[in-house]
Coordinates of C-alpha atoms in Angstrom, one line a residue:
T1 CA 84.6 106.7 113.4
T2 CA 82.7 109.6 111.9
L3 CA 85.3 112.2 112.8
T4 CA 87.9 109.8 111.2
R5 CA 86.1 109.7 107.9
F6 CA 85.3 113.2 107.9
G7 CA 89.3 113.9 108.6
M8 CA 90.1 111.6 105.7
E9 CA 87.8 113.4 103.4
M10 CA 89.6 116.6 104.5
A11 CA 93.0 115.0 103.9
N12 CA 91.9 114.0 100.4
S13 CA 91.2 117.5 99.5
E14 CA 92.8 119.1 96.5
S15 CA 93.5 122.2 98.8
K16 CA 96.9 121.7 100.2
K17 CA 96.0 123.7 103.3
T18 CA 92.8 121.7 104.0
N19 CA 94.8 118.5 103.2
L20 CA 97.3 119.2 105.9
L21 CA 94.6 120.3 108.4
G22 CA 92.9 116.8 107.8
I23 CA 96.2 115.0 108.5
K24 CA 96.9 116.9 111.7
M25 CA 93.4 116.2 112.9
L26 CA 93.6 112.4 112.1
R27 CA 97.2 112.5 113.9
S28 CA 95.4 113.9 117.0
I29 CA 92.0 112.1 117.2
G30 CA 91.8 109.7 114.2
D31 CA 90.9 105.9 114.6
E32 CA 93.8 103.8 113.1
K33 CA 91.6 100.8 112.5
T34 CA 89.2 102.9 110.7
M35 CA 91.9 104.3 108.5
L36 CA 93.4 100.8 107.9
K37 CA 89.9 99.5 107.1
S38 CA 89.6 102.2 104.3
C39 CA 92.8 101.0 102.8
Y40 CA 91.2 97.6 101.9
E41 CA 87.6 98.6 101.1
R42 CA 86.7 98.7 97.5
P43 CA 83.7 100.3 95.7
G44 CA 80.4 99.2 97.0
M45 CA 81.9 97.6 100.0
A46 CA 80.9 99.8 103.2
T47 CA 81.7 97.9 106.4
D48 CA 79.7 100.1 108.8
I49 CA 76.8 102.5 108.9
V50 CA 79.0 105.6 108.9
G51 CA 81.1 104.2 106.0
F52 CA 77.9 103.4 104.1
L53 CA 76.7 107.1 104.6
S54 CA 80.1 108.5 103.8
S55 CA 80.2 106.4 100.6
L56 CA 77.2 108.2 99.3
G57 CA 79.3 111.5 99.1
K58 CA 82.9 111.7 97.9
R59 CA 84.4 108.5 98.7
V60 CA 88.1 108.3 99.5
H61 CA 89.8 105.6 97.3
P62 CA 91.9 102.7 98.9
S63 CA 95.0 104.3 97.2
E64 CA 94.4 107.6 98.8
A65 CA 93.6 105.9 102.1
R66 CA 97.0 104.2 102.0
R67 CA 98.6 107.5 101.5
I68 CA 96.6 109.1 104.2
Y69 CA 97.4 106.2 106.6
Y70 CA 101.2 106.7 106.0
Q71 CA 101.0 110.4 106.6
V72 CA 99.4 109.9 109.7
S73 CA 100.9 106.9 111.3
G74 CA 104.2 107.1 109.5
M75 CA 104.0 103.3 108.6
P76 CA 103.0 101.4 105.3
F77 CA 99.5 100.2 105.5
N78 CA 100.6 96.8 104.7
S79 CA 103.3 96.4 107.5
V80 CA 100.5 95.3 109.9
P81 CA 97.9 92.8 109.8
P82 CA 94.5 93.8 108.0
P83 CA 91.7 94.7 110.2
R84 CA 88.8 92.4 111.0
L85 CA 85.8 93.1 108.6
S86 CA 82.5 93.5 110.4
G87 CA 79.0 95.0 109.7
W88 CA 77.7 95.8 106.2
G89 CA 79.3 94.4 103.1
R90 CA 80.6 91.3 104.9
S91 CA 79.4 88.8 102.2
N92 CA 81.4 85.7 103.4
P93 CA 82.4 85.6 107.2
A94 CA 84.7 82.6 106.5
D95 CA 86.8 84.6 103.8
E96 CA 87.5 88.0 104.9
W97 CA 89.1 90.4 102.6
A98 CA 88.9 88.0 99.7
F99 CA 89.6 90.4 96.9
D100 CA 93.2 90.8 96.1
E101 CA 93.6 93.5 93.5
G102 CA 97.5 92.9 93.3
I103 CA 97.3 89.4 91.6
G104 CA 99.8 89.3 88.7
G105 CA 100.7 92.9 89.2
E106 CA 104.0 94.7 89.8
S107 CA 103.3 96.0 93.5
V108 CA 103.1 93.9 96.6
S109 CA 99.7 95.8 97.5
G110 CA 97.6 94.9 100.7
R111 CA 98.0 91.8 103.2
V112 CA 96.0 88.9 102.5
K113 CA 94.3 87.0 105.1
G114 CA 94.8 83.2 105.4
L115 CA 98.1 83.5 103.5
S116 CA 101.0 82.7 105.5
L117 CA 104.9 81.9 105.3
V118 CA 105.2 78.7 107.4
S119 CA 108.8 77.7 106.6
S120 CA 112.0 79.6 105.6
R121 CA 115.5 78.5 105.3
M122 CA 118.8 80.1 104.1
D123 CA 121.7 78.1 102.8
G124 CA 124.8 79.9 102.1
S125 CA 128.5 79.5 101.1
I126 CA 131.2 82.0 101.1
D127 CA 134.7 82.2 99.3
P128 CA 136.4 84.8 101.5
N129 CA 139.4 85.3 99.3
A130 CA 137.3 85.8 96.2
V131 CA 135.0 88.1 98.3
L132 CA 131.8 86.5 97.2
S133 CA 128.9 84.5 98.4
Y134 CA 126.0 82.5 97.2
L135 CA 122.9 81.9 99.1
E136 CA 119.5 80.1 98.5
W137 CA 116.4 81.1 100.2
T138 CA 113.7 78.5 100.3
M139 CA 110.2 79.4 101.3
V140 CA 107.0 77.4 101.7
F141 CA 103.7 79.3 101.8
T142 CA 100.1 77.9 103.3
N143 CA 96.7 79.1 102.5
T144 CA 93.8 78.6 104.9
S145 CA 91.4 81.0 103.1
M146 CA 88.5 80.0 100.7
R147 CA 90.4 81.2 97.6
Q148 CA 93.6 80.4 95.9
R149 CA 96.1 83.1 96.6
E150 CA 99.2 84.9 95.1
A151 CA 102.1 85.5 97.5
R152 CA 104.0 88.5 96.9
A153 CA 107.1 90.0 98.6
M154 CA 109.7 92.9 98.0
V155 CA 113.1 91.3 98.9
L156 CA 116.1 93.3 99.9
L157 CA 119.2 91.7 98.3
P158 CA 122.7 91.8 99.6
P159 CA 124.4 95.0 98.0
G160 CA 125.5 94.2 94.6
G161 CA 123.7 91.0 94.6
V162 CA 121.9 89.4 91.6
V163 CA 119.2 86.5 91.6
S164 CA 120.9 83.7 89.6
R165 CA 118.4 80.8 90.3
L166 CA 114.7 80.3 90.7
T167 CA 112.9 77.0 91.5
L168 CA 109.4 75.8 92.1
W169 CA 108.4 72.5 93.3
V170 CA 105.4 71.2 91.1
D171 CA 103.9 67.9 92.4
G172 CA 107.2 67.2 94.6
E173 CA 109.3 67.9 91.6
E174 CA 111.9 70.8 91.3
R175 CA 111.3 73.0 88.2
E176 CA 113.9 75.5 87.1
A177 CA 113.3 79.0 85.7
A178 CA 113.6 80.4 82.3
F179 CA 115.5 83.7 82.0
A180 CA 114.4 86.2 79.4
A181 CA 113.3 89.7 78.7
R182 CA 111.3 91.3 81.6
K183 CA 108.3 91.8 79.5
K184 CA 108.3 88.4 78.1
V185 CA 108.5 86.6 81.4
R186 CA 105.9 88.8 83.0
G187 CA 103.5 88.2 80.1
A188 CA 104.0 84.5 80.5
Y189 CA 103.3 84.6 84.2
Q190 CA 100.3 86.6 83.9
K191 CA 98.8 84.2 81.1
V192 CA 99.4 81.2 83.3
V193 CA 98.0 83.0 86.5
S194 CA 94.8 83.6 84.5
R195 CA 94.5 80.0 83.7
Q196 CA 95.0 79.2 87.5
R197 CA 98.2 77.1 86.8
D198 CA 101.5 77.1 88.9
P199 CA 104.1 79.9 88.0
V200 CA 106.6 81.8 90.1
L201 CA 108.1 85.2 88.8
V202 CA 111.1 87.2 90.0
T203 CA 111.9 90.8 88.6
T204 CA 113.9 93.6 89.8
K205 CA 112.2 96.6 91.6
G206 CA 115.0 99.1 92.0
S207 CA 118.5 98.7 93.3
D208 CA 119.2 95.5 95.2
R209 CA 115.5 94.8 95.3
V210 CA 113.5 92.0 93.6
L211 CA 109.7 91.3 93.6
V212 CA 109.1 87.8 94.1
Q213 CA 105.5 86.5 93.4
C214 CA 103.9 83.1 93.1
F215 CA 100.6 81.6 92.2
P216 CA 98.4 79.7 93.2
V217 CA 99.0 78.9 96.8
P218 CA 96.0 76.4 96.8
I219 CA 93.4 76.3 99.2
G220 CA 94.3 74.3 102.3
G221 CA 97.6 73.5 100.7
E222 CA 101.1 75.0 100.1
M223 CA 103.4 76.1 97.6
K224 CA 107.3 75.9 97.6
I225 CA 109.8 78.1 96.0
R226 CA 113.6 78.9 96.1
F227 CA 115.8 81.5 94.7
G228 CA 119.5 81.8 94.6
I229 CA 121.4 85.1 95.2
T230 CA 125.0 85.7 93.9
A231 CA 126.7 88.7 95.8
P232 CA 129.8 90.2 96.7
L233 CA 131.1 90.6 100.3
L234 CA 131.3 94.1 101.7
L235 CA 134.9 94.7 102.8
E236 CA 135.6 96.7 105.8
T237 CA 139.4 95.9 105.5
L238 CA 141.4 93.6 103.5
E239 CA 141.2 90.9 106.4
K240 CA 137.6 91.4 107.2
G241 CA 134.4 91.0 105.1
Q242 CA 130.8 91.1 105.8
M243 CA 128.1 89.0 104.2
F244 CA 124.6 90.6 104.1
L245 CA 121.4 88.2 104.3
P246 CA 118.4 89.2 102.3
C247 CA 115.1 90.2 104.2
F248 CA 111.5 91.3 103.2
A249 CA 111.0 94.9 102.6
E250 CA 107.4 94.4 102.1
R251 CA 105.0 91.4 101.7
N252 CA 101.4 90.5 101.4
F253 CA 101.3 87.4 103.6
G254 CA 101.5 86.8 107.3
I255 CA 104.5 85.1 109.3
P256 CA 103.1 83.3 112.4
D257 CA 104.7 83.6 115.8
G258 CA 107.2 81.0 116.1
T259 CA 108.1 80.9 112.4
C260 CA 111.9 81.8 112.1
H261 CA 114.4 81.9 109.3
D262 CA 116.8 78.7 109.6
I263 CA 120.1 79.9 108.5
W264 CA 123.3 78.0 107.8
V265 CA 126.2 79.4 106.2
E266 CA 129.7 77.8 105.5
S267 CA 133.1 79.0 104.5
Q268 CA 136.6 77.7 104.1
Q269 CA 138.0 80.4 106.4
P270 CA 136.7 81.4 110.0
I271 CA 133.4 83.1 110.0
S272 CA 131.5 84.5 113.0
V273 CA 128.3 86.4 114.0
N274 CA 127.5 89.5 115.9
G275 CA 125.5 89.4 119.1
G276 CA 125.5 85.5 119.4
L277 CA 122.4 85.3 117.2
L278 CA 123.9 82.1 115.7
S279 CA 125.9 79.2 116.7
E280 CA 129.6 79.1 115.3
E281 CA 131.1 75.9 114.4
N282 CA 134.3 74.2 113.1
P283 CA 133.3 70.7 112.4
K284 CA 136.5 69.8 110.4
T285 CA 139.7 71.3 109.3
G286 CA 139.2 74.0 106.6
L287 CA 135.4 74.1 107.3
Y288 CA 133.6 76.8 109.2
A289 CA 129.9 77.5 109.8
V290 CA 127.3 79.6 111.4
R291 CA 123.8 78.2 111.9
G292 CA 120.6 78.7 113.8
S293 CA 117.2 80.4 113.7
I294 CA 116.3 84.1 113.8
S295 CA 112.9 85.6 113.7
N296 CA 111.8 87.9 111.0
Q297 CA 111.5 90.9 113.4
V298 CA 115.3 90.5 114.1
L299 CA 116.6 89.8 110.7
P300 CA 116.2 93.2 109.0
N301 CA 118.3 94.9 111.8
N302 CA 121.1 92.1 111.7
R303 CA 121.5 91.6 107.8
T304 CA 125.3 91.9 108.3
M305 CA 125.6 89.4 111.1
V306 CA 127.9 87.1 109.3
L307 CA 131.6 88.4 109.7
V308 CA 134.3 86.7 107.5
K309 CA 137.9 86.5 108.0
R310 CA 140.2 86.6 104.9
S311 CA 143.9 86.6 103.7
E312 CA 145.1 90.1 103.3
S313 CA 147.2 88.9 100.3
G314 CA 144.0 87.5 98.5
I315 CA 143.5 90.5 96.2
K316 CA 143.4 88.4 92.9
S317 CA 140.8 85.6 91.9
W318 CA 139.7 83.9 88.7
T319 CA 137.3 81.5 87.2
A320 CA 136.8 79.9 83.7
D321 CA 134.0 81.6 81.6
H322 CA 131.9 78.5 80.7
K323 CA 129.2 80.8 79.3
G324 CA 131.4 82.7 76.8
E325 CA 133.9 81.8 74.1
D326 CA 136.5 79.2 74.5
D327 CA 139.8 80.0 76.3
R328 CA 138.4 82.9 78.3
V329 CA 138.6 83.5 81.9
I330 CA 137.2 86.0 84.3
T331 CA 139.6 87.8 86.6
Q332 CA 138.9 89.9 89.6
L333 CA 141.4 92.4 91.3
I334 CA 140.7 94.3 94.6
S335 CA 142.1 97.9 94.6
E336 CA 141.8 100.8 96.8
K337 CA 139.2 103.4 95.6
E338 CA 140.1 107.1 95.9
T339 CA 137.4 109.0 97.7
I340 CA 137.5 112.7 97.5
A341 CA 135.6 114.8 100.3
P342 CA 132.9 117.0 99.1
G343 CA 133.4 120.4 99.7
R344 CA 129.7 121.3 100.6
V345 CA 127.0 118.8 102.1
I346 CA 123.4 119.4 102.4
F347 CA 121.8 117.0 105.0
V348 CA 118.1 116.1 104.5
I349 CA 116.5 114.6 107.7
D350 CA 113.2 113.0 107.4
G351 CA 110.6 114.6 109.6
S352 CA 108.4 111.3 109.8
K353 CA 107.8 109.7 113.2
S354 CA 110.4 107.0 112.8
T355 CA 113.1 109.7 113.0
K356 CA 112.2 110.9 116.4
D357 CA 114.2 108.5 118.4
R358 CA 117.3 108.9 116.0
V359 CA 117.9 112.5 116.4
A360 CA 120.4 112.1 119.2
E361 CA 122.4 109.8 117.1
I362 CA 122.6 112.1 114.0
T363 CA 123.6 115.1 116.0
E364 CA 126.4 113.2 117.7
A365 CA 127.5 111.9 114.4
F366 CA 127.8 115.5 113.4
K367 CA 130.8 116.0 115.8
R368 CA 132.9 113.7 113.5
L369 CA 132.3 115.6 110.2
P370 CA 135.6 117.0 108.8
G371 CA 135.7 120.8 109.7
T372 CA 136.5 121.8 106.1
I373 CA 133.1 120.9 104.8
E374 CA 130.4 123.6 104.5
V375 CA 127.3 122.1 105.9
G376 CA 123.4 122.8 105.6
V377 CA 120.7 120.9 107.3
I378 CA 117.1 120.7 106.1
V379 CA 114.3 118.6 107.8
A380 CA 111.5 117.3 105.6
S381 CA 108.6 117.9 107.7
D382 CA 105.1 118.8 106.8
N383 CA 106.7 122.2 106.0
I384 CA 110.3 122.4 105.0
A385 CA 112.5 123.4 107.9
V386 CA 115.9 124.8 107.0
L387 CA 118.0 124.5 110.3
T388 CA 121.0 126.6 109.2
E389 CA 120.6 130.2 108.1
F390 CA 123.4 129.9 105.8
V391 CA 126.0 127.1 104.7
K392 CA 129.1 127.0 106.5
P393 CA 131.4 124.4 108.4
L394 CA 130.1 123.1 111.7
D395 CA 131.6 124.1 115.1
S396 CA 130.4 123.1 118.6
S397 CA 128.1 126.0 118.9
S398 CA 126.6 125.4 115.6
I399 CA 126.0 121.7 116.3
I400 CA 124.2 122.5 119.7
A401 CA 122.0 125.2 117.8
I402 CA 121.0 122.4 115.3
S403 CA 120.4 120.0 118.0
D404 CA 118.1 122.7 119.9
R405 CA 116.1 123.2 116.7
L406 CA 115.8 119.5 115.8
G407 CA 114.2 119.3 119.4
K408 CA 111.4 121.5 118.3
I409 CA 110.4 119.5 115.2
P410 CA 107.4 117.3 116.0
F411 CA 108.5 114.4 114.0
D412 CA 105.1 113.0 113.5
G413 CA 103.5 110.8 111.0
G414 CA 104.8 110.3 107.5
C415 CA 106.3 113.4 105.7
D416 CA 106.8 114.3 102.0
N417 CA 110.7 114.3 101.5
V418 CA 110.7 115.4 97.9
P419 CA 110.4 119.0 98.2
A420 CA 113.2 118.9 100.8
L421 CA 115.4 117.1 98.6
S422 CA 114.8 119.7 95.7
K423 CA 115.7 122.5 98.2
A424 CA 118.8 120.5 99.0
W425 CA 119.8 120.3 95.5
E426 CA 119.4 124.2 95.0
L427 CA 121.9 124.8 97.8
A428 CA 124.3 122.0 97.1
S429 CA 124.4 122.6 93.3
K430 CA 126.0 126.2 93.9
R431 CA 129.3 124.8 94.7
K432 CA 131.2 122.2 92.7
N433 CA 132.1 118.8 94.4
S434 CA 129.0 118.8 96.6
A435 CA 126.7 116.0 98.2
I436 CA 123.3 115.5 99.6
V437 CA 123.0 113.2 102.4
W438 CA 119.4 111.8 103.0
I439 CA 118.7 110.3 106.3
H440 CA 115.3 108.8 106.3
G441 CA 112.8 106.0 107.3
V442 CA 110.6 104.2 104.9
Q443 CA 108.9 105.9 101.8
P444 CA 105.9 103.6 101.0
V445 CA 104.3 106.3 98.8
I446 CA 105.2 109.1 96.9
L447 CA 103.4 112.2 98.1
S448 CA 104.6 114.6 95.5
S449 CA 106.0 114.3 92.0
T450 CA 109.7 113.4 91.7
A451 CA 109.9 114.7 88.0
A452 CA 111.6 118.1 88.8
L453 CA 114.0 116.5 91.2
E454 CA 114.8 113.7 88.8
Q455 CA 115.4 116.3 86.0
K456 CA 117.8 118.2 88.4
L457 CA 119.9 115.1 89.1
E458 CA 119.8 113.9 85.5
R459 CA 121.0 117.1 84.1
R460 CA 123.7 117.5 86.6
P461 CA 125.0 113.9 86.6
D462 CA 128.4 114.9 88.3
N463 CA 127.2 117.1 91.0
P464 CA 125.9 117.0 93.6
T465 CA 126.1 113.4 94.6
L466 CA 123.1 112.0 96.5
Y467 CA 123.7 109.7 99.3
D468 CA 120.8 107.6 100.4
L469 CA 120.7 106.4 104.0
Q470 CA 117.6 104.6 105.0
F471 CA 117.6 103.4 108.7
T472 CA 114.5 101.3 108.7
T473 CA 114.0 98.3 106.4
G474 CA 111.0 98.8 104.1
P475 CA 110.0 100.3 100.7
N476 CA 111.4 103.5 99.3
K477 CA 109.2 104.6 96.2
I478 CA 111.4 107.8 95.8
I479 CA 114.6 105.8 95.2
D480 CA 112.7 103.6 93.0
E481 CA 111.9 106.5 90.6
L482 CA 115.6 107.7 90.8
D483 CA 117.4 104.5 90.7
D484 CA 118.9 104.6 87.1
L485 CA 120.8 107.9 88.1
K486 CA 124.6 107.9 88.1
N487 CA 125.0 110.3 90.9
L488 CA 123.0 108.2 93.4
K489 CA 124.9 106.1 96.0
T490 CA 123.5 104.1 98.8
V491 CA 124.9 103.9 102.4
H492 CA 124.7 100.5 103.4
R493 CA 123.7 99.9 107.1
T494 CA 126.2 97.7 109.0
G495 CA 125.8 98.9 112.6
T496 CA 124.0 101.8 114.5
L497 CA 122.8 104.9 112.5
R498 CA 125.5 107.0 114.3
A499 CA 128.2 104.6 113.4
D500 CA 126.9 104.4 109.7
I501 CA 127.1 108.2 109.4
E502 CA 130.4 108.3 111.1
N503 CA 131.8 105.7 108.6
L504 CA 130.6 107.8 105.6
F505 CA 132.5 110.8 107.3
A506 CA 135.7 108.6 107.7
L507 CA 135.7 107.9 104.0
W508 CA 135.7 111.7 103.3
S509 CA 138.5 112.3 105.7
G510 CA 140.6 109.4 104.6
D511 CA 140.5 107.6 107.9
R512 CA 138.8 104.7 106.2
I513 CA 139.6 103.0 102.8
Q514 CA 136.9 102.1 100.0
F515 CA 137.5 99.1 97.9
A516 CA 136.8 98.5 94.4
F517 CA 136.5 95.2 92.2
I518 CA 137.9 95.4 88.9
R519 CA 136.5 92.2 87.1
E520 CA 137.5 91.5 83.5
N521 CA 136.9 89.0 80.9
V522 CA 140.2 88.1 79.1
S523 CA 141.6 85.2 77.1
T524 CA 143.8 82.7 78.9
H525 CA 146.8 84.1 76.9
T526 CA 146.8 87.6 78.0
A527 CA 145.5 86.6 81.7
G528 CA 149.2 86.0 82.9
R529 CA 149.7 83.3 85.3
L530 CA 146.6 81.8 86.8
K531 CA 147.5 80.2 90.2
P532 CA 145.3 77.2 91.1
E533 CA 144.7 78.6 94.7
M534 CA 143.3 81.8 93.4
Q535 CA 140.5 79.8 91.3
T536 CA 137.0 80.4 92.5
S537 CA 133.6 79.4 91.5
S538 CA 131.5 80.3 88.4
H539 CA 129.7 83.0 90.6
L540 CA 132.5 85.4 89.7
A541 CA 131.5 85.1 86.1
R542 CA 128.1 85.9 87.1
L543 CA 129.1 89.2 89.1
W544 CA 131.0 90.2 86.0
A545 CA 128.2 89.6 83.6
Y546 CA 125.9 91.6 86.0
D547 CA 128.3 94.4 86.0
K548 CA 128.5 94.3 82.2
V549 CA 124.7 94.2 81.8
I550 CA 124.3 97.5 84.1
E551 CA 127.2 99.1 82.3
L552 CA 125.5 98.4 78.9
I553 CA 122.0 99.7 80.1
S554 CA 123.5 103.1 80.7
S555 CA 125.6 103.1 77.7
K556 CA 124.9 105.0 74.4
K557 CA 126.5 102.5 72.2
T558 CA 124.9 101.0 69.0
N559 CA 123.5 97.5 70.0
A560 CA 124.0 98.1 73.7
A561 CA 120.6 97.1 74.7
S562 CA 120.7 93.9 72.6
E563 CA 124.2 93.0 73.8
A564 CA 123.0 93.5 77.5
M565 CA 120.0 91.3 76.9
T566 CA 122.2 88.5 75.4
T567 CA 124.5 88.6 78.3
A568 CA 121.9 88.5 81.1
V569 CA 120.1 85.6 79.5
N570 CA 123.2 83.7 78.7
Y571 CA 124.6 83.9 82.4
Q572 CA 120.8 83.4 83.6
L573 CA 120.6 86.5 85.8
V574 CA 117.6 88.8 86.9
T575 CA 118.4 92.3 86.0
P576 CA 116.6 95.6 85.0
I577 CA 115.8 94.2 81.7
T578 CA 115.4 90.5 82.4
G579 CA 113.4 88.3 84.7
A580 CA 113.0 84.8 85.8
V581 CA 109.8 82.6 85.6
V582 CA 109.0 78.9 86.4
L583 CA 106.1 77.5 84.6
E584 CA 104.3 74.2 85.2
S585 CA 104.8 72.3 82.0
Q586 CA 107.0 72.3 79.1
E587 CA 103.9 72.9 76.9
Q588 CA 103.6 76.3 78.7
Y589 CA 107.2 77.1 78.0
D590 CA 106.9 76.3 74.4
D591 CA 103.7 78.5 74.3
A592 CA 105.6 81.3 75.6
G593 CA 108.7 80.9 73.5
L594 CA 110.7 80.1 76.6
E595 CA 113.5 77.7 77.7
P596 CA 114.0 76.5 81.1
A597 CA 117.6 76.4 82.4
A598 CA 119.2 73.1 82.3
P599 CA 119.7 71.5 85.7
G600 CA 123.6 71.3 85.2
T601 CA 123.8 75.2 84.7
V602 CA 122.3 76.2 87.7
P603 CA 124.3 76.9 91.0
T604 CA 123.8 74.9 94.0
I605 CA 124.9 74.9 97.7
P606 CA 128.0 74.2 97.5
E607 CA 128.2 75.0 93.7
P608 CA 128.7 71.8 91.8
E609 CA 132.3 71.3 90.7
T610 CA 131.7 67.6 89.8
W611 CA 133.7 67.4 86.5
M612 CA 136.5 69.4 88.0
L613 CA 136.6 66.7 91.0
I614 CA 136.6 63.9 88.6
M615 CA 139.4 65.3 86.5
V616 CA 141.4 65.9 89.6
V617 CA 140.8 62.3 90.7
F618 CA 141.5 60.9 87.0
C619 CA 144.8 62.8 86.8
T620 CA 146.0 61.6 90.4
F621 CA 144.9 58.3 89.8
S622 CA 146.7 58.0 86.3
G623 CA 149.8 59.6 87.9
L624 CA 149.8 56.8 90.5
I625 CA 149.5 54.1 87.9
Y626 CA 152.1 55.7 85.7
R627 CA 154.5 55.8 88.7
R628 CA 153.9 52.3 89.7
R629 CA 154.6 51.0 86.2
L630 CA 157.9 52.7 86.0
M631 CA 158.8 51.2 89.5
C632 CA 158.1 47.8 88.3
R633 CA 160.4 48.2 85.3
E634 CA 163.1 49.4 87.5
F635 CA 162.6 46.3 89.7

């Protein structure tokens, strides 16, 4: 313990050399429990005699301890249960780690003892021909501690997904969210939290990520929330689609052994799952389903388990625009997207511990890289390691050389990837039509400033393109900083790391097709013939609106920000400029200047088409009566 505390002080030094010596010392002989305990300690809280004596000198702040813990272990501090508090400073043995500095904030922060997710269910529906899905995730939290708790989680959404519904149960009643400007909903949430009332808040936290937080989970009680996600499917071919399931990237609550996610997804066309993780059903003609339970350990690695069959001819779809002007429809056209292979690619490989078992997959994938592309390889280790002396196309001998040099990299702890990305930019930008492929694990802390890297990518928005390939589920603070850049692309995980890298190479070589969705808001007069069989739900309108908001945010047009805000609120979407909040009473909504969504305007599973069904029945019934009267007259 003494050596660990001493090593942490070295690792917290302003001297880069001393800092690195301290990290290496901790990797070798450091006590993980002592480091983890330091991540939770707060001023005046020494939990052992050595910690007390250490605190008399230059104390390592919990935020620095969390950075050190990642650099030593390669894991986020809140990815493991908090340690047991013992010794000095233990004021309340029944309520360990009672202090939660993250309440009402914008980060997940540390795990909280006594707070657990005890029930989780996902109910989804798929429209294969319209290439879209809607899923609702319902969660129940319990609290066995001696204080009220706030549950917080970073949730990974399906690619291109948007939160379109938020519900909180208050005294057994469902309450719907108000959608408004991000600052406004967060202000309302924090105000109600300070009064110990019941709110739930959802805001974006980077691309395809949202922060969900609810308070209070009462002492000895529970809190129940639900949020809905509208998302497109990922098309492998025109006949095959994939539905991604959401999952936790970060959380401050525990999930007891035996608590699983209960999943039920339905479609009008055949759907299946990988690996037999869920049961497949065909209960009646035109209805297919997959259902079952899956543990939280398995879910992040099987997010694309739902495979969807669709008609190759289904490239057009439409829906009425009930939120816009009269006589408007949203149309969608699926088209092939041209992909141009880069002339130069610089690979940045994370030198952290999580990469060690992935090296073989990476080097095997290199064999499928088109031979015309110039290649450079950099490892983001404690010190940048450039594995290729000069940039050139790969051949069998250079792949072997790269493999040998990768074998000599220690791949230990958690490493700073920002300097390596900046070095890669310098190499890639020397040639037009270039790319950086960043292959990495979690990035829970930023170890050095991203300002210079952000400047480079921002000032050269057309070259090079940065491909982000994260092979483990978890936070990525670096991408959070770079999220609004145009030259940033995410490589979505659909299989093994090797397969995902090879799929990227296949796009560059033309062996695989990439698809684009062209969504437009047009009048019924200019839309052409709208076939009834091509009609889909209003989720298509939500996806169009989300596209428009993102486009307007990056636009320099006058009033673009105002138009983006109006669109997001009108279509009830959580976007980078809007959020959703549920408050306990109408008085609280009035006090915050918010209006909750009307029950009839929120999506459900399946989405309500009540009025459409009534009209169909009415028209059919009227037709039968009319026909019967004609027959009576003829008789």
